Amino acid sequence: MKAGIIVFPGTWSDRDCGHALGDILGQPIAYIDHRARRLEDLDLVVLPGRFSYGDHLRCGAIARFAPVMDAVAAFADRGGLVLGICNGFQV
């Protein structure tokens, strides 16, 4: 199972997610920048925790408008697995 871990400017648990999925579980991972517009060859998308755009009110609402989120929504609409952790769940 290949996981794509979305990286926003304020996330910090992206590397923790990569360690858990890649190093411990032995699954292939890809770190995906919040400015990306496409997701390719993924079985799982992870939206990690912390503050996507800093410790500001409604940072998750701001993250919703990141270019990558259209691709995440399309991935989910096709039945793709999406895991949101902490602020990532709010996005």
PDB file of C-alpha atoms in Angstrom:
ATOM      1  CA  MET A   1       0.000   0.000   0.000  1.00  0.00           C
ATOM      2  CA  LYS A   2       1.549   3.297  -1.068  1.00  0.00           C
ATOM      3  CA  ALA A   3       0.711   6.277   1.125  1.00  0.00           C
ATOM      4  CA  GLY A   4       0.926   9.918   0.145  1.00  0.00           C
ATOM      5  CA  ILE A   5       1.555  12.218   3.101  1.00  0.00           C
ATOM      6  CA  ILE A   6       0.427  15.786   2.469  1.00  0.00           C
ATOM      7  CA  VAL A   7       2.873  18.404   3.765  1.00  0.00           C
ATOM      8  CA  PHE A   8       1.526  21.845   4.670  1.00  0.00           C
ATOM      9  CA  PRO A   9       3.816  24.668   5.894  1.00  0.00           C
ATOM     10  CA  GLY A  10       2.795  24.190   9.547  1.00  0.00           C
ATOM     11  CA  THR A  11       2.478  20.419   9.842  1.00  0.00           C
ATOM     12  CA  TRP A  12       4.957  18.625  12.035  1.00  0.00           C
ATOM     13  CA  SER A  13       3.743  15.047  12.226  1.00  0.00           C
ATOM     14  CA  ASP A  14       4.329  14.366   8.540  1.00  0.00           C
ATOM     15  CA  ARG A  15       7.713  12.793   9.355  1.00  0.00           C
ATOM     16  CA  ASP A  16       6.157  10.797  12.205  1.00  0.00           C
ATOM     17  CA  CYS A  17       3.574   9.434   9.766  1.00  0.00           C
ATOM     18  CA  GLY A  18       6.344   8.615   7.302  1.00  0.00           C
ATOM     19  CA  HIS A  19       8.307   6.822  10.006  1.00  0.00           C
ATOM     20  CA  ALA A  20       5.282   4.769  11.100  1.00  0.00           C
ATOM     21  CA  LEU A  21       4.171   3.833   7.593  1.00  0.00           C
ATOM     22  CA  GLY A  22       7.552   3.533   5.907  1.00  0.00           C
ATOM     23  CA  ASP A  23      10.105   2.503   8.510  1.00  0.00           C
ATOM     24  CA  ILE A  24       7.932   0.478  10.876  1.00  0.00           C
ATOM     25  CA  LEU A  25       5.296  -0.988   8.548  1.00  0.00           C
ATOM     26  CA  GLY A  26       7.589  -1.159   5.521  1.00  0.00           C
ATOM     27  CA  GLN A  27       5.123   0.511   3.159  1.00  0.00           C
ATOM     28  CA  PRO A  28       6.202   2.834   0.343  1.00  0.00           C
ATOM     29  CA  ILE A  29       5.473   6.492   1.065  1.00  0.00           C
ATOM     30  CA  ALA A  30       5.635   9.791  -0.773  1.00  0.00           C
ATOM     31  CA  TYR A  31       5.669  13.252   0.758  1.00  0.00           C
ATOM     32  CA  ILE A  32       3.352  15.509  -1.249  1.00  0.00           C
ATOM     33  CA  ASP A  33       3.633  19.291  -1.139  1.00  0.00           C
ATOM     34  CA  HIS A  34       0.455  21.277  -0.459  1.00  0.00           C
ATOM     35  CA  ARG A  35       0.923  23.033  -3.816  1.00  0.00           C
ATOM     36  CA  ALA A  36       0.730  19.792  -5.815  1.00  0.00           C
ATOM     37  CA  ARG A  37      -2.245  19.467  -8.123  1.00  0.00           C
ATOM     38  CA  ARG A  38      -2.212  15.719  -8.763  1.00  0.00           C
ATOM     39  CA  LEU A  39      -1.997  12.516  -6.768  1.00  0.00           C
ATOM     40  CA  GLU A  40      -0.690   9.474  -8.598  1.00  0.00           C
ATOM     41  CA  ASP A  41      -0.419   5.790  -7.741  1.00  0.00           C
ATOM     42  CA  LEU A  42      -1.587   6.088  -4.139  1.00  0.00           C
ATOM     43  CA  ASP A  43      -3.669   3.762  -2.010  1.00  0.00           C
ATOM     44  CA  LEU A  44      -3.878   6.077   0.998  1.00  0.00           C
ATOM     45  CA  VAL A  45      -3.666   9.830   1.542  1.00  0.00           C
ATOM     46  CA  VAL A  46      -2.622  11.063   4.990  1.00  0.00           C
ATOM     47  CA  LEU A  47      -3.417  14.569   6.219  1.00  0.00           C
ATOM     48  CA  PRO A  48      -1.106  14.880   9.246  1.00  0.00           C
ATOM     49  CA  GLY A  49      -1.685  16.861  12.390  1.00  0.00           C
ATOM     50  CA  ARG A  50      -0.577  20.116  13.930  1.00  0.00           C
ATOM     51  CA  PHE A  51      -1.375  23.472  12.348  1.00  0.00           C
ATOM     52  CA  SER A  52      -1.453  23.299   8.561  1.00  0.00           C
ATOM     53  CA  TYR A  53      -0.855  27.033   8.197  1.00  0.00           C
ATOM     54  CA  GLY A  54       0.523  27.950  11.607  1.00  0.00           C
ATOM     55  CA  ASP A  55      -1.110  28.434  14.986  1.00  0.00           C
ATOM     56  CA  HIS A  56      -3.869  30.683  13.684  1.00  0.00           C
ATOM     57  CA  LEU A  57      -7.622  30.554  14.036  1.00  0.00           C
ATOM     58  CA  ARG A  58      -9.177  28.292  11.383  1.00  0.00           C
ATOM     59  CA  CYS A  59      -5.918  27.122   9.797  1.00  0.00           C
ATOM     60  CA  GLY A  60      -7.762  23.973   8.670  1.00  0.00           C
ATOM     61  CA  ALA A  61     -10.248  26.126   6.766  1.00  0.00           C
ATOM     62  CA  ILE A  62      -7.343  27.869   5.050  1.00  0.00           C
ATOM     63  CA  ALA A  63      -5.778  24.507   4.175  1.00  0.00           C
ATOM     64  CA  ARG A  64      -8.999  23.472   2.447  1.00  0.00           C
ATOM     65  CA  PHE A  65      -8.136  25.903  -0.349  1.00  0.00           C
ATOM     66  CA  ALA A  66      -4.621  24.537  -0.933  1.00  0.00           C
ATOM     67  CA  PRO A  67      -4.201  23.274  -4.511  1.00  0.00           C
ATOM     68  CA  VAL A  68      -3.665  19.668  -3.378  1.00  0.00           C
ATOM     69  CA  MET A  69      -7.063  19.494  -1.679  1.00  0.00           C
ATOM     70  CA  ASP A  70      -8.972  19.287  -4.973  1.00  0.00           C
ATOM     71  CA  ALA A  71      -6.932  16.179  -5.779  1.00  0.00           C
ATOM     72  CA  VAL A  72      -7.563  14.771  -2.284  1.00  0.00           C
ATOM     73  CA  ALA A  73     -11.324  15.325  -2.667  1.00  0.00           C
ATOM     74  CA  ALA A  74     -11.308  13.621  -6.082  1.00  0.00           C
ATOM     75  CA  PHE A  75      -9.286  10.729  -4.627  1.00  0.00           C
ATOM     76  CA  ALA A  76     -11.840  10.317  -1.816  1.00  0.00           C
ATOM     77  CA  ASP A  77     -14.753  10.561  -4.265  1.00  0.00           C
ATOM     78  CA  ARG A  78     -13.257   7.608  -6.173  1.00  0.00           C
ATOM     79  CA  GLY A  79     -13.260   5.580  -2.961  1.00  0.00           C
ATOM     80  CA  GLY A  80      -9.642   6.241  -1.981  1.00  0.00           C
ATOM     81  CA  LEU A  81      -8.650   5.948   1.662  1.00  0.00           C
ATOM     82  CA  VAL A  82      -7.987   9.231   3.473  1.00  0.00           C
ATOM     83  CA  LEU A  83      -6.641   9.450   7.029  1.00  0.00           C
ATOM     84  CA  GLY A  84      -6.900  12.811   8.786  1.00  0.00           C
ATOM     85  CA  ILE A  85      -5.025  13.249  12.066  1.00  0.00           C
ATOM     86  CA  CYS A  86      -5.765  16.135  14.457  1.00  0.00           C
ATOM     87  CA  ASN A  87      -5.915  19.285  12.285  1.00  0.00           C
ATOM     88  CA  GLY A  88      -5.732  17.034   9.217  1.00  0.00           C
ATOM     89  CA  PHE A  89      -9.117  15.597  10.195  1.00  0.00           C
ATOM     90  CA  GLN A  90     -10.549  19.118  10.299  1.00  0.00           C
ATOM     91  CA  VAL A  91      -9.337  19.872   6.794  1.00  0.00           C
TER      92      VAL A  91
END
